[in-house]
Coordinates of N, CA and C in Angstrom, one line a residue:
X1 N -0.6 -31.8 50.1 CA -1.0 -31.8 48.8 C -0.6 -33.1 48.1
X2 N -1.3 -33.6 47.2 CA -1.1 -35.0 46.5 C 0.4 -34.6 45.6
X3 N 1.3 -35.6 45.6 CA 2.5 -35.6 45.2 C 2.4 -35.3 43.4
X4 N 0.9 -35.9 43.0 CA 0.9 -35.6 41.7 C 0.7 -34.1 41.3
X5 N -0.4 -33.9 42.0 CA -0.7 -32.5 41.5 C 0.6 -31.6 41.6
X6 N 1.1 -31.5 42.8 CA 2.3 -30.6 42.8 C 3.2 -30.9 42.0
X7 N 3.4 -32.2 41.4 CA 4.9 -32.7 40.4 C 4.2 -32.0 38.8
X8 N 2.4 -32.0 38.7 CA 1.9 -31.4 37.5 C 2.4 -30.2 37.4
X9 N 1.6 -28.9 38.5 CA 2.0 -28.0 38.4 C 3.4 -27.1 38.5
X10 N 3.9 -28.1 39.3 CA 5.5 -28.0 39.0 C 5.7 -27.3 37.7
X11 N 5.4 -28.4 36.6 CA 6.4 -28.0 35.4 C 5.3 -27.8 34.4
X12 N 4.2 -28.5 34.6 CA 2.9 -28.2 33.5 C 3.1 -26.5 33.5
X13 N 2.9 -25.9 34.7 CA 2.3 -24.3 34.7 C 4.0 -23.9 34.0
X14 N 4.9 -23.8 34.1 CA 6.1 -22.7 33.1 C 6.0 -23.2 32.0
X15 N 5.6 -24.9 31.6 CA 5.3 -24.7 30.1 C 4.3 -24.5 29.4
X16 N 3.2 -24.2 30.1 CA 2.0 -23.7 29.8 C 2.5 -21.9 29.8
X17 N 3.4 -21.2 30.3 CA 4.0 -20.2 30.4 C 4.5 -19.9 29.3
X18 N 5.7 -20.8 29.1 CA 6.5 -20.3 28.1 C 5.7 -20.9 26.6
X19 N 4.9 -22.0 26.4 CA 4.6 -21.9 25.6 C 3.2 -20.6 24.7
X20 N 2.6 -20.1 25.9 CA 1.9 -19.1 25.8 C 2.3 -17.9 25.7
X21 N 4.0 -17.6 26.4 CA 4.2 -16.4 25.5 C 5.1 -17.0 24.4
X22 N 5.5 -17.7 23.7 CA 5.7 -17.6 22.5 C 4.7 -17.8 21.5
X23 N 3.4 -17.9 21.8 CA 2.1 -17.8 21.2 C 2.0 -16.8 21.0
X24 N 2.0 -15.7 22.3 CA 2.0 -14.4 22.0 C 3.2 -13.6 21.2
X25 N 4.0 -14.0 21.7 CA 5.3 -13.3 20.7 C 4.9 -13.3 19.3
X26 N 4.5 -14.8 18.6 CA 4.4 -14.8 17.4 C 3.1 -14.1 16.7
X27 N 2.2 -13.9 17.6 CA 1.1 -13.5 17.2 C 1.4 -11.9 17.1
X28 N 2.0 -11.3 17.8 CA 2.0 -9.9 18.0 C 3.2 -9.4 17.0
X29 N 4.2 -10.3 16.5 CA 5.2 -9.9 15.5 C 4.3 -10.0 14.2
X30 N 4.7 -9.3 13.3 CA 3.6 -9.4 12.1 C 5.2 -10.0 10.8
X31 N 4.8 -10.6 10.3 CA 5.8 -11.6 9.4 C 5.6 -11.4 8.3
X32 N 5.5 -9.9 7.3 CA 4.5 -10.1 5.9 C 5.5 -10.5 4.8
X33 N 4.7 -10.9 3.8 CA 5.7 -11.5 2.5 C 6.0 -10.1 1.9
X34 N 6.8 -10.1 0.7 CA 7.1 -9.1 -0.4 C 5.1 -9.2 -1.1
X35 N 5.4 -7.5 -1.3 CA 4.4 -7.6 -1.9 C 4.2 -8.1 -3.4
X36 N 3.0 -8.6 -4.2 CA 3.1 -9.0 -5.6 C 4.1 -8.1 -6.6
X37 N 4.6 -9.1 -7.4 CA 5.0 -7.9 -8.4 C 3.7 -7.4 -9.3
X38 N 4.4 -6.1 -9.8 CA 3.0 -6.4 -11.3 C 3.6 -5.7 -12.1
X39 N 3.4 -6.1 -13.3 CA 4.0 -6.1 -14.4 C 3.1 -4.9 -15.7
X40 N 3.5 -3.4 -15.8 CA 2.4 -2.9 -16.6 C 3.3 -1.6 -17.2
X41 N 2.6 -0.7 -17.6 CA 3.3 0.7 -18.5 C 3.0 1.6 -17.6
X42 N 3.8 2.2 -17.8 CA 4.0 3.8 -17.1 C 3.7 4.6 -18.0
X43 N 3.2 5.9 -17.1 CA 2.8 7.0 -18.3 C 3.8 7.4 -19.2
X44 N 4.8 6.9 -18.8 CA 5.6 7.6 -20.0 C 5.5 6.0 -21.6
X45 N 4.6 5.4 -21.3 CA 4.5 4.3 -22.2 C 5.9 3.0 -21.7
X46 N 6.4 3.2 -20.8 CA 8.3 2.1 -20.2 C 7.5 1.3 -19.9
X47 N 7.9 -0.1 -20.1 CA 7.3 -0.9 -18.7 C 7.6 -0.8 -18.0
X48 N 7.3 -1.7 -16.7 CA 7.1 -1.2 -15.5 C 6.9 -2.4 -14.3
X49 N 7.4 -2.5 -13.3 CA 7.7 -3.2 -12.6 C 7.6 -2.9 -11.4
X50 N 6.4 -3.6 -10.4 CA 6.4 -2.4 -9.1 C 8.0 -3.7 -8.1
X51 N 8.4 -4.4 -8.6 CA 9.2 -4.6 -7.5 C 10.8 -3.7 -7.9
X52 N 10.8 -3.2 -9.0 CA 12.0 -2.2 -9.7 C 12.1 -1.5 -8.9
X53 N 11.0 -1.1 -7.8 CA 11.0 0.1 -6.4 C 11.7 -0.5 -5.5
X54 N 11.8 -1.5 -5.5 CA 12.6 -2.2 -3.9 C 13.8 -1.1 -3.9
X55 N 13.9 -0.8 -2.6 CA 15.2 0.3 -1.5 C 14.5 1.3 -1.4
X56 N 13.5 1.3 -1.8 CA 12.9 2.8 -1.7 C 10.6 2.5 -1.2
X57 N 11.0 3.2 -0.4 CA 9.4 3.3 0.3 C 8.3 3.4 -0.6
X58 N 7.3 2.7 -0.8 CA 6.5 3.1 -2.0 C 4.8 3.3 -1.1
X59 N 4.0 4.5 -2.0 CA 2.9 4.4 -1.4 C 1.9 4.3 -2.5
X60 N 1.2 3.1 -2.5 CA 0.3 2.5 -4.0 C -1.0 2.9 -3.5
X61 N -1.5 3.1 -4.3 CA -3.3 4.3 -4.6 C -3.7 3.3 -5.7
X62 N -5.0 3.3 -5.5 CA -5.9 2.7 -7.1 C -7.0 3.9 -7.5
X63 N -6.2 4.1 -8.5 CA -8.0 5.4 -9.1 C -8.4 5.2 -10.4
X64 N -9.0 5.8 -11.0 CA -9.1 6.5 -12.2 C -9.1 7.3 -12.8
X65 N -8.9 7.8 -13.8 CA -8.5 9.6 -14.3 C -10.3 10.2 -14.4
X66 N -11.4 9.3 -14.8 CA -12.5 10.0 -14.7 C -13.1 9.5 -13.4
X67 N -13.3 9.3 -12.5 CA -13.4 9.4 -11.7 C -14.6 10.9 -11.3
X68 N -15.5 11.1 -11.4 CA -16.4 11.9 -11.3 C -16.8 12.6 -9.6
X69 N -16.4 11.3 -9.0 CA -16.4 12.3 -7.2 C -15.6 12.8 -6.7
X70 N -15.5 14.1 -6.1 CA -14.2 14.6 -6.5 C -13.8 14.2 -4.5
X71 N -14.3 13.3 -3.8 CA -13.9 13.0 -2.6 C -13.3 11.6 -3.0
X72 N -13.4 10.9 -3.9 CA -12.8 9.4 -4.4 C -11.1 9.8 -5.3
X73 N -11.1 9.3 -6.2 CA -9.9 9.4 -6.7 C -9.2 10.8 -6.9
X74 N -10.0 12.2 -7.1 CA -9.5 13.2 -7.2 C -8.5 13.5 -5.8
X75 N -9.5 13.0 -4.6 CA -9.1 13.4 -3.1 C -7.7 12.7 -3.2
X76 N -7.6 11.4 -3.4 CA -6.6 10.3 -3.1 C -5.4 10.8 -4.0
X77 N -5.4 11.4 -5.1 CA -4.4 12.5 -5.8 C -3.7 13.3 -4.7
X78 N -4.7 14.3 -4.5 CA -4.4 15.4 -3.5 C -3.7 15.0 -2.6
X79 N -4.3 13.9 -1.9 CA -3.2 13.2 -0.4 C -2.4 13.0 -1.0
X80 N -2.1 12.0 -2.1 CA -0.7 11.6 -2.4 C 0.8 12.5 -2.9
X81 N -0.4 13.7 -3.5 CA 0.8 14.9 -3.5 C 1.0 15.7 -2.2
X82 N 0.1 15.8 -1.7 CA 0.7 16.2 -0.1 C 1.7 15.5 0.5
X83 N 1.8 14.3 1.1 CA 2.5 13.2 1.1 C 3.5 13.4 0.9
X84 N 4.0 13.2 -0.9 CA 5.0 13.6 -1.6 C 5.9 14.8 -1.0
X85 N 4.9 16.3 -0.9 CA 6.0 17.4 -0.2 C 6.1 17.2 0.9
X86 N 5.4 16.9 2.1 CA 5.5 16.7 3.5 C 7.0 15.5 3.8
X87 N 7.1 14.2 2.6 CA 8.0 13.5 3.0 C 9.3 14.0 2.2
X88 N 9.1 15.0 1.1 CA 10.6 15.8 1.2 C 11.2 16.4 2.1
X89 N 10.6 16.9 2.9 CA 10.2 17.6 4.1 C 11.2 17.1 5.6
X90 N 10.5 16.1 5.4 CA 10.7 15.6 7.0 C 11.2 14.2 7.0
X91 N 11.2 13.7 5.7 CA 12.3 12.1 5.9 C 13.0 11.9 4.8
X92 N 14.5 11.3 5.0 CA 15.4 10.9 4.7 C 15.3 10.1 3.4
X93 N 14.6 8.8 3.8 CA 14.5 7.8 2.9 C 13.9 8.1 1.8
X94 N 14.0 7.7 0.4 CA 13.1 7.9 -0.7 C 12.1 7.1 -1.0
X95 N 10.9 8.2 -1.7 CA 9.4 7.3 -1.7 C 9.4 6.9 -3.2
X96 N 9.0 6.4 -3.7 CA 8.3 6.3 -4.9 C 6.5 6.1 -4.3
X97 N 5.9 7.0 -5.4 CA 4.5 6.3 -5.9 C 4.2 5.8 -6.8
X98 N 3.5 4.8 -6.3 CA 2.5 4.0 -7.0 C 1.1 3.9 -7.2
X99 N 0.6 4.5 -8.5 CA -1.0 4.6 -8.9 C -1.2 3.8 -9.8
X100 N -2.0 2.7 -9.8 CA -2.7 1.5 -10.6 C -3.8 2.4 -10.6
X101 N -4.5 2.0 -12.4 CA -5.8 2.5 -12.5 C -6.5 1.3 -12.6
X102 N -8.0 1.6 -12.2 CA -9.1 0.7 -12.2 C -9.7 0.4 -13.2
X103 N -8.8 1.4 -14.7 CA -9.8 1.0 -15.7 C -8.9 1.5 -16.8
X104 N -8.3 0.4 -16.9 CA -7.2 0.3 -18.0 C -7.6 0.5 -19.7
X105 N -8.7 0.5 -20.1 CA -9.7 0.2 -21.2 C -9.5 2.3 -21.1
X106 N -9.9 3.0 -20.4 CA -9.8 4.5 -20.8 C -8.5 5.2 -20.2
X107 N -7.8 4.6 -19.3 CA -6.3 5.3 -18.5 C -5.4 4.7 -19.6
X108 N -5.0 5.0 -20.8 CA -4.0 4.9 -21.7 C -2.6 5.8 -20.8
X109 N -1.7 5.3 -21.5 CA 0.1 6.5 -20.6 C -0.2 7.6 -21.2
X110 N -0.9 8.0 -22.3 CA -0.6 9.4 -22.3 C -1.9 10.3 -21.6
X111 N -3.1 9.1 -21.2 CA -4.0 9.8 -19.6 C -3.4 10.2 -19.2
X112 N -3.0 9.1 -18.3 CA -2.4 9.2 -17.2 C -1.3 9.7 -16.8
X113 N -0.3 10.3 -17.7 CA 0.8 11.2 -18.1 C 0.1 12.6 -17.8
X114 N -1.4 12.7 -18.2 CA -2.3 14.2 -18.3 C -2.6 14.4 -16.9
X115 N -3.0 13.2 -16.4 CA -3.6 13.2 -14.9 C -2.5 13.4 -13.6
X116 N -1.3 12.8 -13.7 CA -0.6 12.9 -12.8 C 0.0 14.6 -12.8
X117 N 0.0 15.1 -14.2 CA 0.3 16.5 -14.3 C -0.4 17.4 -13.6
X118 N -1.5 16.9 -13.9 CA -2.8 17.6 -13.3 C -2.8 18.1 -11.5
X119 N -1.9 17.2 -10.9 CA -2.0 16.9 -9.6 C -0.7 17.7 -9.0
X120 N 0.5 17.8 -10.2 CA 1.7 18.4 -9.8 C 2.3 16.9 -8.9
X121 N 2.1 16.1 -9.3 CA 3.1 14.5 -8.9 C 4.6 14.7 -9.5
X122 N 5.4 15.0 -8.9 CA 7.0 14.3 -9.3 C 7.1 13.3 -9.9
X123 N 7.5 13.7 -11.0 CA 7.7 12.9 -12.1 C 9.0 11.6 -12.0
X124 N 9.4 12.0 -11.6 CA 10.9 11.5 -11.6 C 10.6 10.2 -10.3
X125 N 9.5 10.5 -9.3 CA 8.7 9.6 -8.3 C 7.8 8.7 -8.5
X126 N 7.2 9.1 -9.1 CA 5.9 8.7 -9.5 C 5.7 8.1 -10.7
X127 N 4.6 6.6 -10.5 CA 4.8 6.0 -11.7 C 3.3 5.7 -11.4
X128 N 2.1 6.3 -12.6 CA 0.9 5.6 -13.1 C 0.8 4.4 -14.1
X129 N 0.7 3.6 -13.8 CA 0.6 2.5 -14.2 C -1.0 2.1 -14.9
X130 N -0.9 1.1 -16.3 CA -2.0 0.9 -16.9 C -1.4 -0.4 -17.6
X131 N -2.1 -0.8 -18.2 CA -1.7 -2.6 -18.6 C -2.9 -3.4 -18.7
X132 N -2.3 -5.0 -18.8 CA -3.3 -6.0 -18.9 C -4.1 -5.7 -17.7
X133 N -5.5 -5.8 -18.2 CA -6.9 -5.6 -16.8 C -7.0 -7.2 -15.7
X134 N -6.0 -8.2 -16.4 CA -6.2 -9.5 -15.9 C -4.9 -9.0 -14.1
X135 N -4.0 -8.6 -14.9 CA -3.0 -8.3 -14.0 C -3.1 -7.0 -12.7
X136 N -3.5 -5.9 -13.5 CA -3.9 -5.2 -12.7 C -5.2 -5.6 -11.4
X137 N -6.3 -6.1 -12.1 CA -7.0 -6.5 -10.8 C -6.5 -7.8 -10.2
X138 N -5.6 -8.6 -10.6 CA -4.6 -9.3 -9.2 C -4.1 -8.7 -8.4
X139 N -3.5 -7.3 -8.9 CA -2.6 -6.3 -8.0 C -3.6 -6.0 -6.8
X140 N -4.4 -5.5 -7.8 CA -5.4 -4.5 -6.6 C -5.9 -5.7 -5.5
X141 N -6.7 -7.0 -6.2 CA -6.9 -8.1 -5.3 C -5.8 -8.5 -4.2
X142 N -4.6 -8.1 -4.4 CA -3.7 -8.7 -3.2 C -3.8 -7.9 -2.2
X143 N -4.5 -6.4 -1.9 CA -4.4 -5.6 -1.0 C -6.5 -5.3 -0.9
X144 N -7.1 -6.4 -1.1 CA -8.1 -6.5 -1.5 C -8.8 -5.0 -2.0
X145 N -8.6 -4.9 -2.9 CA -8.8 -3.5 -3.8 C -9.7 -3.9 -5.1
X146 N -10.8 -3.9 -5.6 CA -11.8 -4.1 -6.4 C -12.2 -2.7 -6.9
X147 N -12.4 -3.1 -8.4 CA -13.5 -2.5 -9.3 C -13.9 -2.9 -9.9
X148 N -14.9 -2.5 -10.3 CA -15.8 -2.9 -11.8 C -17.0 -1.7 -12.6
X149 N -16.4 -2.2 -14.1 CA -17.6 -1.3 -14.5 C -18.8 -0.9 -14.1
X150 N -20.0 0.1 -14.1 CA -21.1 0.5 -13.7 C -21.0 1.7 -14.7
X151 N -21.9 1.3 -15.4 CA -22.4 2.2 -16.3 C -21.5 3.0 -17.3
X152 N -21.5 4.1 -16.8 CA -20.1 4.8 -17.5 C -19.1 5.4 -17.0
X153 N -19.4 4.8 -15.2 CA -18.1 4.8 -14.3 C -17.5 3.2 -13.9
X154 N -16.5 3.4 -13.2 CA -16.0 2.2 -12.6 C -16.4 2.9 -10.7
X155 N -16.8 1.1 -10.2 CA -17.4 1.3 -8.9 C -15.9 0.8 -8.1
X156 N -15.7 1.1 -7.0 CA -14.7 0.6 -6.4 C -14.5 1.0 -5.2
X157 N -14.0 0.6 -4.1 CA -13.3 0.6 -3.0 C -11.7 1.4 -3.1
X158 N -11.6 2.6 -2.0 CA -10.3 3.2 -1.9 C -9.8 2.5 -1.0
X159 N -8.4 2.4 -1.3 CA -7.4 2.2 -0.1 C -5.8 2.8 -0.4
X160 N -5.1 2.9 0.6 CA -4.0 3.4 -0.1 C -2.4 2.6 1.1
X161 N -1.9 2.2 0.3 CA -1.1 1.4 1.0 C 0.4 2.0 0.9
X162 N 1.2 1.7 2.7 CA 2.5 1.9 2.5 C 3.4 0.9 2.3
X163 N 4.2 1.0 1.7 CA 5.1 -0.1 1.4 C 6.7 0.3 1.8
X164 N 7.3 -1.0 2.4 CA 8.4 -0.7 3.1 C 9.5 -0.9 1.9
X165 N 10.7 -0.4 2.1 CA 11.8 -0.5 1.3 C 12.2 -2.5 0.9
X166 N 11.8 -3.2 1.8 CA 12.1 -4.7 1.4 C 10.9 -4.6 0.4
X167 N 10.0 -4.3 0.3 CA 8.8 -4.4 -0.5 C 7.8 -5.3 0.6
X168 N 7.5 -5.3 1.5 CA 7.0 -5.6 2.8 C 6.1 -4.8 2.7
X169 N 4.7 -5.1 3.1 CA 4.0 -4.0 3.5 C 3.6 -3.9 4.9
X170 N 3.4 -2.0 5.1 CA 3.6 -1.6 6.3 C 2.5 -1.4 6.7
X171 N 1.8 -0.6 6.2 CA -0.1 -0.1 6.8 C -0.9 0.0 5.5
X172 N -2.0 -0.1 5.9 CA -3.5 0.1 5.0 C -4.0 1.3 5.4
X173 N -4.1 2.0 4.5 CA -5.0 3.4 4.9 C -6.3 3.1 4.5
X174 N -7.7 2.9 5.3 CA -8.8 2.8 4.2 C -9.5 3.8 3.9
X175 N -10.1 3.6 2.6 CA -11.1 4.7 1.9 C -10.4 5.7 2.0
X176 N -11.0 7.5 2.3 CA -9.8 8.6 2.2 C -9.9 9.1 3.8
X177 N -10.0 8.2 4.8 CA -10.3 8.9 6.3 C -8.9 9.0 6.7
X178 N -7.9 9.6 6.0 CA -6.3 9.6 6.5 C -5.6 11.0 6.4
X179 N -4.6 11.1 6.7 CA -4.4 12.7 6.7 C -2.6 12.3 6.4
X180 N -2.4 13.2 5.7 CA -0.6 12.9 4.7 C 0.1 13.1 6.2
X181 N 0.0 13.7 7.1 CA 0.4 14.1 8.9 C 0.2 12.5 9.4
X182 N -0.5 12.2 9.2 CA -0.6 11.0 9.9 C 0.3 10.1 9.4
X183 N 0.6 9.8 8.0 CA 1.0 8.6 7.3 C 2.7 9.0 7.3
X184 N 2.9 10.4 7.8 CA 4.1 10.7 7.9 C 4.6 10.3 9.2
X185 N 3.8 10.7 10.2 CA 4.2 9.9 11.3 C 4.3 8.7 11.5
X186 N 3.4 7.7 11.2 CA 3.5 6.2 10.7 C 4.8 6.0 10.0
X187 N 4.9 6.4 8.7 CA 6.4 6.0 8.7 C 7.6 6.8 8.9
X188 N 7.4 7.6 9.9 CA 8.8 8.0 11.2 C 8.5 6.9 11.9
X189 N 8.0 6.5 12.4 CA 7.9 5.1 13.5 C 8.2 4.3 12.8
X190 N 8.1 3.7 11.5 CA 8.8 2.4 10.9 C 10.3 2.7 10.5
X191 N 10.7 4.1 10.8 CA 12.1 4.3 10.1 C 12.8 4.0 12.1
X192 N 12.2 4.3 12.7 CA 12.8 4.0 13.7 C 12.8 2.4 14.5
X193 N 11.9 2.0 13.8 CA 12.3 0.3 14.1 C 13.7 0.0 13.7

């Protein structure tokens, strides 16, 4: 065999090796930032601050209180109070929720004070949020979450997101194809990392 080829593969191929699994290492570790802060009112009219949640697990929903399909924002209620009892239930760590409305112009705090009642949400957990419309749709934009008016509803995309105690985010649930069993198991696997 030619002295070069063998002197190439000699050492080309392990660093072609090692530099390809640390291509893969990095690619397969996921590195996320803190999620955005956002800055808005709680139902109880307090401001409000989603990084004030840091130590504690947060799971953020976007709706609205009229919301007329009762598979869109009404459904995404219902998971999130399931959720809520299933993770008194079965884990340790403390959750807060997080519900940004899509349509800050009719979700005033004392709505949304009406609406979270409505659902039987722990109050003492749970924070519906309403504020400047410039800020709120950056929030929702950072987890690419959109609305906009249509007629005399707001149109929009569901998603509902876990958020880790650094304020790190953990998973994306899309639209309502999730089940509060599932998202529980998901974060029993990130409590065991």
């Amino acid at each position: 065999m030619n002295l070069a080829v063998l002197c190439t593969a000699r050492y080309i191929g392990p660093m072609f090796t090692r530099l390809f699994f640390l291509f893969f290492i990095s690619t397969a570790i996921s590195f996320s930032a803190p999620i955005p802060n956002l800055e808005a009112t709680d139902q109880n009219g307090r401001p409000f601050q989603a990084h004030s949640l840091k130590g504690s697990y947060i799971l953020i929903s976007f709706v609205f209180s009229s919301c007329p399909m009762p598979k869109m924002c009404p459904l995404t209620m219902r998971l999130n109070k399931k959720v809520q009892t299933l993770w008194k239930q079965k884990i340790k760590a403390p959750l807060s929720l997080l519900v940004v409305t899509l349509d800050p112009g009719g979700d005033t705090p004392e709505v949304l004070k009406k609406y979270g009642a409505r659902f039987s949400l722990d109050e003492k957990t749970s924070f519906l949020v309403t504020g400047d419309p410039q800020k709120l749709s950056d929030f929702g934009s950072a987890f690419n979450v959109a609305g906009w008016p249509s007629g005399n509803t707001t149109v929009h995309n569901l998603k509902t997101i876990l958020v880790g105690p650094n304020l790190d985010e953990l998973k994306q649930y899309k639209e309502n194809e999730w089940t509060p069993e599932q998202l529980i198991k998901d974060a029993q696997a990130f409590l065991r990392q």
